Each structure stands twice: as structure tokens, then as C-alpha cells.
Coordinates of C-alpha atoms in Angstrom, one line a residue:
Chain T
M1480 CA 90.7 112.5 108.9
N1481 CA 92.5 115.3 107.3
A1482 CA 93.5 115.9 103.7
L1483 CA 96.9 114.3 104.2
A1484 CA 95.5 111.0 105.4
I1485 CA 93.2 110.9 102.4
A1486 CA 96.1 111.5 100.1
V1487 CA 98.1 108.7 101.7
D1488 CA 95.4 106.1 101.6
N1489 CA 93.8 107.0 98.3
A1490 CA 92.9 104.3 95.9
P1491 CA 92.7 100.6 96.3
W1492 CA 95.4 100.4 93.7
Q1493 CA 97.9 102.3 95.9
R1494 CA 97.3 99.9 98.7
R1495 CA 97.8 96.9 96.4
W1496 CA 101.0 98.3 95.0
R1497 CA 102.2 98.9 98.6
R1498 CA 101.5 95.3 99.5
F1499 CA 103.2 94.0 96.2
R1500 CA 106.3 96.1 96.9
R1501 CA 106.7 94.5 100.3
N1502 CA 107.0 91.1 98.7
R1503 CA 110.7 90.7 97.8
T1504 CA 110.4 87.7 95.5
A1505 CA 107.6 89.3 93.5
L1506 CA 109.5 92.5 93.2
S1507 CA 112.6 90.8 92.0
G1508 CA 110.5 88.9 89.5
L1509 CA 109.2 92.2 88.2
Y1510 CA 112.7 93.6 87.9
V1511 CA 113.8 90.5 86.0
L1512 CA 110.9 90.8 83.6
V1513 CA 111.5 94.5 83.0
A1514 CA 115.2 93.7 82.5
L1515 CA 114.2 91.0 79.9
I1516 CA 112.0 93.4 78.1
V1517 CA 114.7 96.0 78.0
F1518 CA 117.2 93.3 76.9
S1519 CA 114.9 92.4 74.0
L1520 CA 114.2 96.0 72.9
A1521 CA 117.9 96.7 72.9
A1522 CA 118.4 94.4 69.9
A1523 CA 118.3 96.9 67.1
P1524 CA 120.4 99.6 68.9
L1525 CA 123.0 97.0 69.8
E1526 CA 123.0 95.6 66.3
A1527 CA 123.7 99.1 64.9
L1528 CA 126.3 99.8 67.6
L1529 CA 128.3 96.6 66.9
G1530 CA 127.8 97.0 63.2
I1531 CA 126.5 93.4 62.6
D1532 CA 123.4 92.0 60.9
A1533 CA 121.8 89.2 62.9
N1534 CA 120.1 87.6 59.9
N1535 CA 123.2 87.6 57.8
A1536 CA 124.5 84.0 57.5
D1537 CA 128.3 83.8 57.4
L1538 CA 129.2 80.2 56.9
L1539 CA 132.9 80.9 57.3
S1540 CA 132.4 81.9 61.0
R1541 CA 130.1 78.9 62.0
F1542 CA 130.4 78.2 65.7
D1543 CA 133.1 80.8 66.2
G1544 CA 133.6 81.7 69.8
R1545 CA 133.2 85.0 71.5
S1546 CA 134.8 88.1 70.2
A1547 CA 134.7 91.8 70.7
T1548 CA 131.7 92.2 68.4
N1549 CA 130.0 88.8 68.8
W1550 CA 129.7 88.6 72.6
L1551 CA 128.1 85.2 72.7
G1552 CA 129.7 83.8 69.6
H1553 CA 128.1 82.5 66.3
D1554 CA 125.5 79.9 65.6
E1555 CA 125.5 77.1 63.1
L1556 CA 124.9 79.5 60.2
G1557 CA 127.4 82.0 61.5
R1558 CA 124.8 84.5 62.9
D1559 CA 125.3 86.4 66.1
V1560 CA 123.8 84.5 69.0
L1561 CA 123.3 87.4 71.3
I1562 CA 121.4 89.6 68.8
R1563 CA 119.2 86.7 67.8
L1564 CA 118.4 86.0 71.4
M1565 CA 117.4 89.6 71.8
Y1566 CA 115.2 89.6 68.7
G1567 CA 113.8 86.2 69.8
G1568 CA 112.9 87.7 73.1
Q1569 CA 110.8 90.4 71.3
V1570 CA 108.9 87.7 69.6
S1571 CA 108.5 85.3 72.5
L1572 CA 107.5 88.1 75.0
G1573 CA 105.4 89.7 72.3
V1574 CA 103.5 86.5 71.6
G1575 CA 103.1 85.9 75.3
I1576 CA 101.8 89.3 76.2
A1577 CA 99.6 89.6 73.1
A1578 CA 98.1 86.1 73.4
T1579 CA 97.4 86.6 77.1
L1580 CA 95.7 89.9 76.6
L1581 CA 93.6 88.7 73.7
G1582 CA 92.7 85.6 75.7
A1583 CA 91.8 87.8 78.6
V1584 CA 89.5 89.9 76.4
I1585 CA 87.7 86.7 75.2
G1586 CA 87.6 85.2 78.7
I1587 CA 86.3 88.4 80.3
S1588 CA 83.5 88.8 77.8
I1589 CA 82.4 85.2 78.1
G1590 CA 82.7 85.1 81.9
L1591 CA 80.9 88.4 82.4
A1592 CA 78.0 87.4 80.1
A1593 CA 77.7 83.9 81.7
G1594 CA 77.9 85.2 85.3
Y1595 CA 75.7 88.2 84.9
F1596 CA 72.9 86.9 82.8
G1597 CA 72.9 83.4 84.2
G1598 CA 70.3 80.8 83.2
N1599 CA 70.6 79.1 79.8
L1600 CA 73.2 81.5 78.5
D1601 CA 75.4 80.6 81.5
A1602 CA 74.9 76.9 81.0
L1603 CA 75.7 77.2 77.3
L1604 CA 78.8 79.3 77.7
M1605 CA 80.2 77.2 80.5
R1606 CA 79.6 73.9 78.8
F1607 CA 81.4 75.4 75.8
T1608 CA 84.3 76.4 78.1
D1609 CA 84.4 72.9 79.6
G1610 CA 84.5 71.6 76.0
I1611 CA 87.5 73.7 75.1
I1612 CA 89.3 72.6 78.3
A1613 CA 88.6 69.0 77.4
L1614 CA 90.3 69.3 74.0
P1615 CA 93.7 67.8 73.8
L1616 CA 95.7 71.0 73.4
L1617 CA 98.9 70.0 71.8
P1618 CA 97.4 68.1 68.9
L1619 CA 94.9 70.9 68.4
L1620 CA 97.5 73.6 68.4
I1621 CA 99.5 71.6 65.9
V1622 CA 96.5 71.2 63.6
L1623 CA 95.6 74.8 63.8
A1624 CA 99.2 75.8 63.2
A1625 CA 99.3 73.7 60.1
I1626 CA 96.4 75.4 58.4
D1627 CA 97.4 76.8 55.1
L1628 CA 96.6 80.5 55.2
T1629 CA 96.5 80.8 51.4
K1630 CA 93.4 78.5 51.4
L1631 CA 91.7 81.0 53.7
G1632 CA 92.0 83.7 51.1
F1633 CA 95.2 85.4 52.3
S1634 CA 97.8 86.2 49.7
A1635 CA 100.8 83.9 49.4
D1636 CA 103.1 86.7 50.3
F1637 CA 101.3 87.4 53.6
A1638 CA 101.0 83.7 54.4
R1639 CA 104.8 83.3 54.2
S1640 CA 105.7 86.5 56.0
S1641 CA 106.9 86.5 59.6
A1642 CA 104.1 88.8 60.6
A1643 CA 101.6 86.1 59.6
S1644 CA 103.2 83.5 61.7
F1645 CA 103.3 85.9 64.6
Y1646 CA 99.6 86.8 64.3
R1647 CA 98.7 83.2 63.7
I1648 CA 100.4 81.9 66.9
V1649 CA 98.9 84.7 69.0
L1650 CA 95.4 83.9 67.7
I1651 CA 95.8 80.2 68.2
I1652 CA 97.0 80.5 71.7
A1653 CA 94.4 83.1 72.6
L1654 CA 91.7 80.8 71.3
I1655 CA 92.5 78.2 73.9
D1656 CA 94.0 80.1 76.9
W1657 CA 90.9 82.1 77.8
T1658 CA 89.1 79.3 79.6
R1659 CA 90.7 79.8 83.0
I1660 CA 90.0 83.5 82.9
A1661 CA 86.4 83.0 81.8
R1662 CA 85.7 80.6 84.7
L1663 CA 87.3 83.0 87.2
V1664 CA 85.4 86.0 85.9
R1665 CA 82.1 84.1 85.9
A1666 CA 82.6 83.1 89.5
S1667 CA 83.5 86.6 90.6
T1668 CA 80.6 88.1 88.6
L1669 CA 78.1 85.7 90.3
S1670 CA 79.0 87.0 93.7
I1671 CA 79.3 90.7 92.6
R1672 CA 76.0 90.8 90.8
E1673 CA 74.2 90.0 94.1
R1674 CA 75.8 92.9 95.8
E1675 CA 73.6 95.8 96.6
F1676 CA 75.5 98.4 94.7
V1677 CA 74.7 96.6 91.5
L1678 CA 71.0 96.9 92.3
A1679 CA 71.7 100.5 93.4
A1680 CA 73.2 101.2 90.0
R1681 CA 70.2 99.7 88.3
V1682 CA 67.9 101.7 90.5
S1683 CA 69.7 104.9 89.6
G1684 CA 69.0 104.2 85.9
A1685 CA 72.1 102.5 84.6
G1686 CA 71.7 100.2 81.7
T1687 CA 73.1 96.7 81.5
V1688 CA 76.3 97.5 79.6
R1689 CA 77.1 100.4 82.0
I1690 CA 76.5 98.1 85.0
L1691 CA 78.8 95.5 83.5
L1692 CA 81.6 97.9 82.7
R1693 CA 81.3 100.3 85.7
S1694 CA 80.0 98.2 88.5
V1695 CA 80.9 94.6 87.9
L1696 CA 84.2 94.7 85.9
P1697 CA 86.2 97.0 88.2
N1698 CA 85.3 94.7 91.1
V1699 CA 86.4 91.5 89.4
I1700 CA 89.6 92.9 87.8
A1701 CA 91.9 91.9 90.6
P1702 CA 91.6 88.1 90.2
I1703 CA 91.8 88.6 86.4
I1704 CA 95.1 90.3 86.7
V1705 CA 96.4 87.6 88.9
A1706 CA 95.2 84.9 86.5
C1707 CA 96.7 86.8 83.5
S1708 CA 100.1 86.8 85.1
Q1709 CA 99.9 83.0 85.6
V1710 CA 98.6 82.5 82.1
L1711 CA 101.4 84.6 80.7
G1712 CA 104.0 82.0 81.9
S1713 CA 102.2 79.1 80.3
V1714 CA 101.7 81.0 77.0
I1715 CA 105.4 81.7 76.7
L1716 CA 106.0 78.0 77.2
F1717 CA 103.3 77.2 74.6
E1718 CA 105.0 79.4 72.1
A1719 CA 108.3 77.7 72.8
V1720 CA 106.8 74.2 72.4
L1721 CA 105.1 75.1 69.2
S1722 CA 108.2 76.8 67.7
F1723 CA 110.3 73.8 69.0
L1724 CA 108.0 71.5 67.1
G1725 CA 108.3 73.7 64.0
F1726 CA 104.8 75.0 64.0
G1727 CA 105.3 78.4 65.6
I1728 CA 107.4 81.3 64.5
A1729 CA 108.9 80.5 61.1
P1730 CA 112.6 80.9 60.7
P1731 CA 114.6 82.9 59.9
T1732 CA 112.7 85.1 62.4
P1733 CA 114.1 84.0 65.7
S1734 CA 112.1 83.1 68.8
W1735 CA 113.5 81.4 71.9
G1736 CA 111.4 78.3 70.9
N1737 CA 112.7 77.9 67.4
M1738 CA 116.2 78.7 68.5
L1739 CA 115.9 75.7 70.8
N1740 CA 114.6 73.7 67.8
N1741 CA 117.6 74.7 65.7
A1742 CA 119.9 73.8 68.5
Q1743 CA 118.6 70.3 69.2
E1744 CA 120.7 68.5 66.5
L1745 CA 123.8 70.4 67.7
V1746 CA 123.5 69.7 71.4
A1747 CA 126.7 67.7 71.3
T1748 CA 128.7 70.1 69.3
A1749 CA 127.4 73.5 70.5
P1750 CA 125.4 73.0 73.7
M1751 CA 125.4 76.7 74.5
L1752 CA 123.1 77.3 71.5
A1753 CA 120.4 75.3 73.3
I1754 CA 121.3 76.5 76.8
Y1755 CA 120.9 80.3 76.1
P1756 CA 117.3 80.3 74.8
G1757 CA 116.3 77.5 77.3
L1758 CA 117.7 79.5 80.2
L1759 CA 115.9 82.7 79.0
I1760 CA 112.6 80.8 78.8
F1761 CA 113.2 79.4 82.2
I1762 CA 114.0 82.7 83.8
T1763 CA 111.1 84.4 82.1
V1764 CA 108.5 81.9 83.3
I1765 CA 109.9 81.8 86.8
A1766 CA 109.9 85.6 87.0
V1767 CA 106.3 85.8 85.7
N1768 CA 105.2 83.2 88.2
F1769 CA 106.8 85.1 91.1
I1770 CA 105.0 88.2 89.9
G1771 CA 101.7 86.2 89.8
D1772 CA 102.2 85.0 93.4
G1773 CA 103.0 88.5 94.5
L1774 CA 99.9 89.9 92.8
Q1775 CA 97.8 87.2 94.3
D1776 CA 98.9 88.2 97.8
A1777 CA 98.6 91.9 97.0
F1778 CA 95.1 91.6 95.7
D1779 CA 93.8 89.2 98.4
P1780 CA 90.4 90.6 99.3
R1781 CA 91.0 89.5 102.9
A1782 CA 93.8 91.9 103.2
E1783 CA 91.7 94.8 101.9
Chain N
M1004 CA 53.6 86.8 97.4
V1005 CA 52.5 90.4 97.6
D1006 CA 48.9 90.8 96.8
G1007 CA 46.4 93.7 96.4
V1008 CA 48.7 96.4 97.7
S1009 CA 47.4 99.9 96.8
Y1010 CA 48.4 103.3 98.0
T1011 CA 49.0 106.8 97.0
I1012 CA 51.5 109.3 98.4
A1013 CA 51.0 113.0 97.9
R1014 CA 53.9 115.3 97.0
G1015 CA 55.9 116.3 100.2
R1016 CA 54.2 113.7 102.3
T1017 CA 55.7 110.5 103.8
L1018 CA 54.1 107.1 103.8
G1019 CA 55.4 104.6 106.3
V1020 CA 55.4 101.0 105.4
V1021 CA 55.8 98.7 108.4
G1022 CA 55.8 94.9 108.9
E1023 CA 58.2 92.2 110.0
S1024 CA 60.9 90.7 107.8
G1025 CA 59.7 88.9 104.7
C1026 CA 56.3 90.5 104.6
G1027 CA 56.8 92.1 101.2
K1028 CA 57.8 95.6 102.0
S1029 CA 61.0 95.6 99.9
M1030 CA 59.3 93.6 97.1
T1031 CA 56.6 96.3 96.9
A1032 CA 59.4 98.9 96.5
L1033 CA 61.1 96.9 93.7
A1034 CA 57.8 96.5 91.9
L1035 CA 57.5 100.3 91.9
L1036 CA 60.8 100.4 90.0
G1037 CA 60.0 97.6 87.6
L1038 CA 62.7 95.4 89.2
V1039 CA 60.7 92.5 90.5
P1040 CA 63.0 89.4 90.2
K1041 CA 61.8 86.6 88.0
P1042 CA 59.6 84.5 88.1
A1043 CA 57.4 87.0 89.9
H1044 CA 55.4 89.5 87.9
V1045 CA 53.5 92.7 88.5
T1046 CA 49.9 93.3 87.7
G1047 CA 48.2 96.6 88.4
R1048 CA 49.2 100.2 87.9
I1049 CA 52.0 102.5 88.9
V1050 CA 51.3 106.2 88.4
V1051 CA 53.8 109.0 89.1
S1052 CA 52.7 112.6 88.6
G1053 CA 49.9 111.5 86.3
Q1054 CA 52.2 109.3 84.1
N1055 CA 51.2 105.6 84.1
L1056 CA 54.4 103.6 84.4
S1057 CA 53.0 100.1 84.4
G1058 CA 52.7 99.7 80.7
I1059 CA 56.0 101.2 79.6
A1060 CA 58.6 99.2 77.6
A1061 CA 61.5 97.6 79.5
G1062 CA 63.9 99.8 77.6
K1063 CA 62.2 103.0 79.0
W1064 CA 62.7 102.0 82.6
P1065 CA 66.3 103.3 83.0
E1066 CA 65.0 106.8 82.2
I1067 CA 62.5 106.6 85.1
R1068 CA 64.8 105.0 87.6
G1069 CA 67.0 107.5 89.4
K1070 CA 65.2 110.4 87.7
R1071 CA 61.5 110.1 88.7
I1072 CA 61.7 107.4 91.3
A1073 CA 64.9 106.9 93.4
M1074 CA 65.8 104.6 96.2
V1075 CA 67.9 104.7 99.4
F1076 CA 69.1 101.3 100.6
Q1077 CA 69.5 99.8 104.0
E1078 CA 73.1 99.0 104.0
P1079 CA 75.3 101.9 103.1
M1080 CA 78.3 99.5 103.4
T1081 CA 77.2 97.6 100.3
A1082 CA 75.1 100.1 98.4
L1083 CA 78.2 101.9 97.1
N1084 CA 80.6 100.6 94.6
P1085 CA 83.8 99.9 96.5
G1086 CA 86.0 100.6 93.5
M1087 CA 84.8 104.1 92.6
C1088 CA 85.2 107.4 94.5
V1089 CA 81.9 108.7 95.8
G1090 CA 82.0 111.9 93.7
D1091 CA 82.1 109.8 90.5
Q1092 CA 79.2 107.6 91.7
I1093 CA 77.0 110.6 92.3
G1094 CA 78.3 112.2 89.1
E1095 CA 77.4 109.1 87.1
V1096 CA 73.7 109.5 88.0
L1097 CA 73.8 113.1 86.8
H1098 CA 75.7 112.1 83.7
L1099 CA 73.1 109.5 82.9
H1100 CA 70.0 111.6 83.4
E1101 CA 70.9 115.2 82.9
S1102 CA 73.4 114.6 80.1
L1103 CA 76.0 116.6 81.9
G1104 CA 79.6 116.2 80.8
W1105 CA 81.9 114.5 83.3
K1106 CA 83.5 117.7 84.5
E1107 CA 80.1 119.4 85.2
A1108 CA 78.7 116.2 86.7
R1109 CA 81.7 116.1 89.1
E1110 CA 81.1 119.7 90.1
R1111 CA 77.4 119.0 90.7
A1112 CA 78.3 115.9 92.7
V1113 CA 80.3 118.2 95.1
E1114 CA 77.2 120.4 95.4
E1115 CA 75.1 117.4 96.2
L1116 CA 77.5 116.3 98.9
R1117 CA 77.3 119.8 100.4
L1118 CA 73.5 119.5 100.3
V1119 CA 73.5 116.3 102.4
G1120 CA 75.8 118.0 105.0
I1121 CA 79.1 116.4 104.3
P1122 CA 82.0 118.7 105.5
S1123 CA 84.6 119.7 103.0
P1124 CA 82.7 118.1 100.1
A1125 CA 85.3 118.8 97.4
E1126 CA 87.9 116.6 99.2
R1127 CA 85.3 114.0 100.2
A1128 CA 84.2 113.6 96.6
K1129 CA 87.5 112.0 95.9
S1130 CA 87.2 109.5 98.8
Y1131 CA 86.3 105.8 98.3
P1132 CA 83.5 104.3 100.3
H1133 CA 85.7 102.4 102.7
Q1134 CA 87.2 105.7 103.8
L1135 CA 83.9 107.0 105.1
S1136 CA 81.9 106.2 108.2
G1137 CA 78.5 104.5 108.1
G1138 CA 76.7 107.8 108.6
M1139 CA 78.7 109.5 105.9
R1140 CA 78.1 106.7 103.5
Q1141 CA 74.4 106.9 104.0
R1142 CA 74.6 110.6 103.3
V1143 CA 76.3 109.8 100.1
V1144 CA 73.6 107.2 99.2
I1145 CA 71.0 109.8 99.8
A1146 CA 72.9 112.4 97.8
M1147 CA 73.0 109.8 94.9
A1148 CA 69.3 109.2 95.2
L1149 CA 68.3 112.8 95.3
A1150 CA 70.8 114.1 92.7
C1151 CA 68.1 114.3 90.0
R1152 CA 65.4 115.6 92.3
P1153 CA 63.1 112.6 92.0
D1154 CA 59.3 112.8 92.4
V1155 CA 59.3 109.7 94.6
L1156 CA 61.9 108.5 97.0
I1157 CA 61.8 105.0 98.3
A1158 CA 63.7 104.6 101.5
D1159 CA 64.2 100.9 102.3
E1160 CA 65.1 100.8 106.0
P1161 CA 67.6 103.7 105.5
T1162 CA 68.6 103.9 109.2
T1163 CA 68.5 100.2 110.3
A1164 CA 72.2 99.7 109.8
L1165 CA 73.2 102.9 111.7
D1166 CA 73.6 103.6 115.3
V1167 CA 71.0 105.6 117.1
T1168 CA 72.6 109.1 117.1
I1169 CA 73.4 108.8 113.4
Q1170 CA 69.9 107.5 112.8
A1171 CA 68.4 110.7 114.2
Q1172 CA 70.8 112.8 112.0
I1173 CA 69.9 110.9 108.9
L1174 CA 66.1 111.2 109.6
E1175 CA 66.5 114.9 110.2
L1176 CA 68.4 115.2 107.0
M1177 CA 65.8 113.3 105.0
Q1178 CA 63.0 115.5 106.4
R1179 CA 64.9 118.7 105.6
L1180 CA 65.6 117.5 102.0
Q1181 CA 62.0 116.5 101.6
D1182 CA 60.9 120.0 102.5
E1183 CA 63.4 121.5 100.1
I1184 CA 62.7 119.2 97.1
G1185 CA 59.1 118.4 97.8
M1186 CA 59.2 114.7 96.9
A1187 CA 56.9 112.0 98.1
V1188 CA 58.7 109.6 100.4
Q1189 CA 57.8 105.9 100.9
F1190 CA 59.6 105.0 104.1
I1191 CA 60.0 101.3 104.6
S1192 CA 60.9 100.2 108.1
H1193 CA 60.3 97.6 110.8
N1194 CA 61.2 100.2 113.4
L1195 CA 57.9 101.6 114.6
A1196 CA 59.5 104.3 116.7
V1197 CA 61.2 105.7 113.6
V1198 CA 58.0 105.4 111.5
S1199 CA 55.9 107.2 114.1
E1200 CA 58.3 110.0 113.9
I1201 CA 58.7 110.5 110.2
A1202 CA 55.5 109.2 108.5
D1203 CA 52.3 111.1 107.9
E1204 CA 50.4 108.0 106.9
V1205 CA 51.2 104.4 107.7
I1206 CA 50.4 101.1 106.1
V1207 CA 50.9 97.9 107.9
M1208 CA 51.8 94.9 105.8
Y1209 CA 51.5 91.3 106.8
A1210 CA 52.5 88.4 104.6
G1211 CA 52.2 90.4 101.4
Q1212 CA 48.9 92.2 102.2
V1213 CA 48.0 95.5 103.6
V1214 CA 46.2 94.8 106.9
E1215 CA 45.8 98.4 108.2
R1216 CA 46.1 101.9 106.9
A1217 CA 45.7 105.1 108.9
S1218 CA 47.4 108.4 109.7
A1219 CA 50.5 107.9 111.9
E1220 CA 48.8 109.5 114.9
E1221 CA 45.6 107.4 114.6
L1222 CA 47.5 104.2 114.0
F1223 CA 49.7 104.5 117.1
S1224 CA 46.9 105.7 119.4
K1225 CA 44.2 103.4 118.2
P1226 CA 45.5 100.4 116.3
L1227 CA 42.6 98.2 115.1
H1228 CA 44.2 95.1 113.6
P1229 CA 45.5 92.5 116.1
Y1230 CA 48.8 92.4 114.2
T1231 CA 49.3 96.1 114.5
Q1232 CA 48.3 95.9 118.2
G1233 CA 50.8 93.1 118.6
L1234 CA 53.6 95.1 116.8
I1235 CA 53.0 98.1 119.0
A1236 CA 52.9 96.0 122.1
T1237 CA 56.4 94.7 121.2
M1238 CA 57.9 98.2 121.3
P1239 CA 59.9 98.4 124.5
M1240 CA 58.8 101.4 126.7
I1241 CA 61.4 103.5 128.3
D1242 CA 59.3 104.2 131.5
N1243 CA 58.2 100.7 132.4
R1244 CA 60.8 98.2 133.5
Q1245 CA 60.2 95.1 131.5
E1246 CA 61.6 91.7 132.5
Q1247 CA 60.7 90.3 129.1
L1248 CA 60.0 91.9 125.8
A1249 CA 56.6 91.2 124.3
V1250 CA 56.5 89.0 121.2
I1251 CA 53.9 87.9 118.6
P1252 CA 54.0 84.1 118.8
G1253 CA 54.6 82.1 115.6
V1254 CA 56.2 83.1 112.3
V1255 CA 54.9 84.5 109.0
P1256 CA 53.3 81.6 107.2
H1257 CA 54.8 80.2 104.0
L1258 CA 52.1 81.0 101.4
D1259 CA 51.2 78.7 98.6
G1260 CA 48.5 79.4 96.1
N1261 CA 45.5 78.0 98.0
H1262 CA 45.7 79.6 101.4
K1263 CA 42.2 80.2 102.8
G1264 CA 41.1 82.9 105.1
C1265 CA 43.0 85.6 106.9
R1266 CA 46.8 85.2 106.6
F1267 CA 47.3 86.3 110.2
A1268 CA 44.7 83.8 111.6
G1269 CA 47.3 81.3 112.6
R1270 CA 49.0 83.7 115.0
C1271 CA 46.0 85.7 116.1
H1272 CA 44.4 85.2 119.6
K1273 CA 41.1 86.5 118.3
A1274 CA 40.8 84.2 115.3
D1275 CA 37.8 82.0 114.9
S1276 CA 36.3 79.8 112.2
E1277 CA 35.3 82.8 110.1
C1278 CA 38.8 84.1 110.1
R1279 CA 40.1 80.8 108.8
A1280 CA 37.5 80.5 106.1
L1281 CA 37.1 84.0 104.7
V1282 CA 39.6 86.5 103.5
P1283 CA 38.9 89.8 105.2
A1284 CA 38.7 92.8 102.9
L1285 CA 40.4 96.1 103.6
I1286 CA 37.4 98.3 104.6
T1287 CA 37.1 101.8 106.0
V1288 CA 36.0 101.6 109.6
E1289 CA 36.6 105.2 110.5
P1290 CA 37.4 108.3 108.3
A1291 CA 40.9 107.6 106.8
H1292 CA 41.4 104.5 108.8
E1293 CA 41.1 101.1 106.9
V1294 CA 41.6 97.7 108.4
A1295 CA 41.4 94.1 107.0
C1296 CA 40.1 92.2 110.0
H1297 CA 36.7 90.4 110.7
K1298 CA 37.1 91.3 114.4
A1299 CA 37.6 95.0 113.9
R1300 CA 34.3 95.9 112.4
P1301 CA 32.6 98.8 114.1

């Protein structure tokens, strides 16, 4: 084998990316997700360009139709629908990604510890995980979302701010969405820790933390990434559900979920107000699931 | 259950450990590294270059492993981390024990790859294990084990998974490196031909006990224990045509705590009531030749 062949077939990641790229559905899912992120991030520039303020209520132009500056018209308070959808996307996608990553960190830690150390710790952590899975999620989320932050020692200003409702919903969702990842990581860790290279690392003097981070984690990362992509879809839906029920992101900060909530009384008069955010949630979840399927195929160990 | 195993290896010498699968060869090696899986435990002493390792705290073991005592594994396919390029894997050992920075460790790793005879080591260091052939991988495993110039190298069937021509190359490489570095080698194998070639002294293990110990020459020319004799008889000879290969009848017994007598008695054609009742001690029957058998007394 010459240097050229090495360069072509270098890392496992390059082979995975090649396989992912061959999957049309997954690739289009990725394009759609990137487009949605760009769409959301374009909110402020577009606002400045069109010279409008998305939070500025203008009751005189309630339900006004499309115009040169208000491309998707006005909502029930006369705010620009397009810009609010874009800001809402920032919140919805931000919550989705942040809660998934935070949940992944919790799940990876618990799964690694349970799988690698085994024994009583494993039993304890896995029964705890089973317990979390057995909890009725929606009532739990609602109760957690209804906790008064001022009673926890936060200032009243912070408790009412939109940042607080963002962090709160991220934390709440992360606290319950790690279970799938924890189980997956534990299962993979159980099989990896019996592999000879883990013993080899121990024999060459590596400590437990180093073995976990350098020998075990890189070899269980593939199923984690697949699982994260699937969790992301459900997290975005969770945020939508919570906001729809009024426990999520507090208005006037828009999220796709609370825009749906606002629109529900107006379905008869202004159906588009419900259709736009609903459609965006739908497209996002579908795109994310396509990506997840593609990752699953690309990371399939049988193809390696 | 490994029991009463005691041996010393001088610097620059090779001890062969032979015995069939499951007789405790690998367990003895793991005991030497303080890695016996629970619930087993080790009693006795491990001394390397005058330092007693048996009493040291669990937290001190990582400093010993890979630095003073290193190990080469049987399966080069599985002994390397599939997600890390080989240069980094060798570099990591150096980074751990010689507190080299990553950059220096990588450069040293390339040197180690050159030492084990890998062509164009600088490019090879960036390869992943799956891109290398079995022989190459075993060279990498050896480079990893020898990176810190250990006092003792345990080679657990290092050539079993390789084809015969590669086996010879790897054995030659190990002998050359042993001469250069001057470490003691404990060579575990069930391949008698390989052991006869590489070892200075050989211990034969059966069901967790040493049954015979002698210099390699002596052992192969004058085996005393019926088990050793049986093992040597099972080696196919290239000059006689054999219709059937010789075997030792039976299997290694499953040992519980109250096994009486010689552990080999059940499979031994010489065994009598004495063998079934009394455990034979390992005694010196000739200068530098010990055997644990009632029937092999002078």
C-alpha cells in the first residue's frame, strides 16, 4: 500500500462520511436541517434589513396580509409572522440541541460507569434509569416546569426572564431524555471492556479514567451519535408540547411551540398562524429522523 | 486455580511456559501484573530487579505496568484500539511513563516503529490498525510493549495468531530486541516447537501447577514427567509419515478445593494408588531439572 492509498482510506470517520453521503434521504435531511438553522439565524439581519421589530405589537395591523416588508403577514397582535418564526426557530432548535447534548453527557457518564464497573454500581444505576423511564413524562415535565424559581433562591428578575425559561426547559428535558443513551452506552461498554485492547491499555499502565476516555468512549461513540440524532427529534417535539401547554418558553419570546399555542384559539380566523410553526416542527423532526437513519447505516459496524 | 508456581528469569534470558489451554499460563502472567480478575487473589511474592511488587498499593500499579513489566498479546487484531492510529497508541505509553509531551511522544513512536522493522515508519504511524496486516500489527504491539524498555516482557502466545512465515519473523525480531534491550522474557505458548527454539529454560504447567522445569535442551531430550512426554509425543514429526496424530487422552480436570493426589493422575498411564492419594512435590532429580511426579524419582 502506498502513501496515496493511506490518504484515501484514512480515518474511520472518513469512511462513515462517505457512506452517509451515499444515502440521498439522509443527505437531504442534513441539507434541510442546515437550511433551517440558517433560516433561524437570519432573523436579526432580516429584521434590520426590512426595518421592522418583531416584538412590537401593532394592533392596527392585526391579521394583515402579506406585504413588501411583512412577507408572511401579521399575527393577532400585529407582529411580523416570518421574523417570529425565525426567532422561534432559534429557540426551538437551540432547546433541542442543548437538551440533547446535556442529556447525552448525563447518559454517557451513567452508561460508562455502569457498564465499565459493573456489579452493584451497575445494578443501582440501571434500576435508577428504569425508574426514570417508568415515570409518566408529561405530568412530570409539567410539574417541573411549574416550579417557582424565586423559591429556589433565584432573583425575581431572573425568574421572569426569557433566559430562565430557556435554561429551565433545557434542564428539564435533559433530566429525562438521557435514559436511552445511558442504556445504549452501557450495552456497548459491556462488550468493549472485554476486548483485549482495553486489557492492553491497562497493562501498559493506563489508569481507569484514561481507559474510559481513550479506549472505551471512542469505540462506543458511533451508537451514541445515532441515538442523539433520534433523541433530538423527540426533544424538539417535547419543547413544542410544553410550550403549547404554556409551560415552556414564556411569551413574548417566540418558540414554534408557543406560537402554536397562541394560534389555537384563532384556527378558524387565521389558520396560517398555526400551520406555519406546525409545518416547521414537522419538517425539522422529519429531517432529523432521516439524518438519524442515515447515521445508523453509516455507522453500522457490519459495514466497517 | 493456579497453585505454588515459582520461577525466576535472569536478565536477557527467556523462560518458556508451556501447557494446554486453561492450565493457568495466562493467569500466571496476569498475576505478575497485578491484574488477576476477581474473585481470585494472589498470595506470594513478585520481585523485579530487587523490588518487591507484591505488597504495593493498587494505585502504584499503573507506574509498574508498561514501564517495568510489559506484555505482548496473542491476538494483534484485538490488542490494538481500532479507533486510534498506531503512532498515538505507542505515543500514549511514552506519554504516560516518560512524561513526554505529545509531539515528542509521537516522534519517539516513529522511532519505536522503525526499531521493530516497520518500513516507512513515519507514514505508518498515522495508519489505523485495520490498515495493517497481522504481522505488522504484532510488530506494533511489540513496539508498544517495548517503548519504555521494560525489565520483564511477558509474551502471551505472541505468534499463535500469525501464519508460519510471519511467526518466524516475529520470533527473530523478539530475540533481536531482547539482545538489544536486555530484558527478561516470559514466553507463554502451547507450541512446543516455538518454545524449543526461543526459550533458555522451560516450565511445564498442568492444571495450575508446575509439573516440570528444566533447560530447554534437557526438557526436549529427556522429558521426565508423563505429561511432558505426552506433549512432546503429540508434536508431529516432519520425517515420519503419521496416519494419526498422537493425543493425550482425557481433558484437564475441573478442580474444586478438595482434589486429592496428582492432578494429572486421571489421564496418566503410569498412575497408581499413590498418585491418586498424595500430591507429588516439585523435586530436583538432576541438576537444574525438577519434576513433580511420583514415578519419575531417580
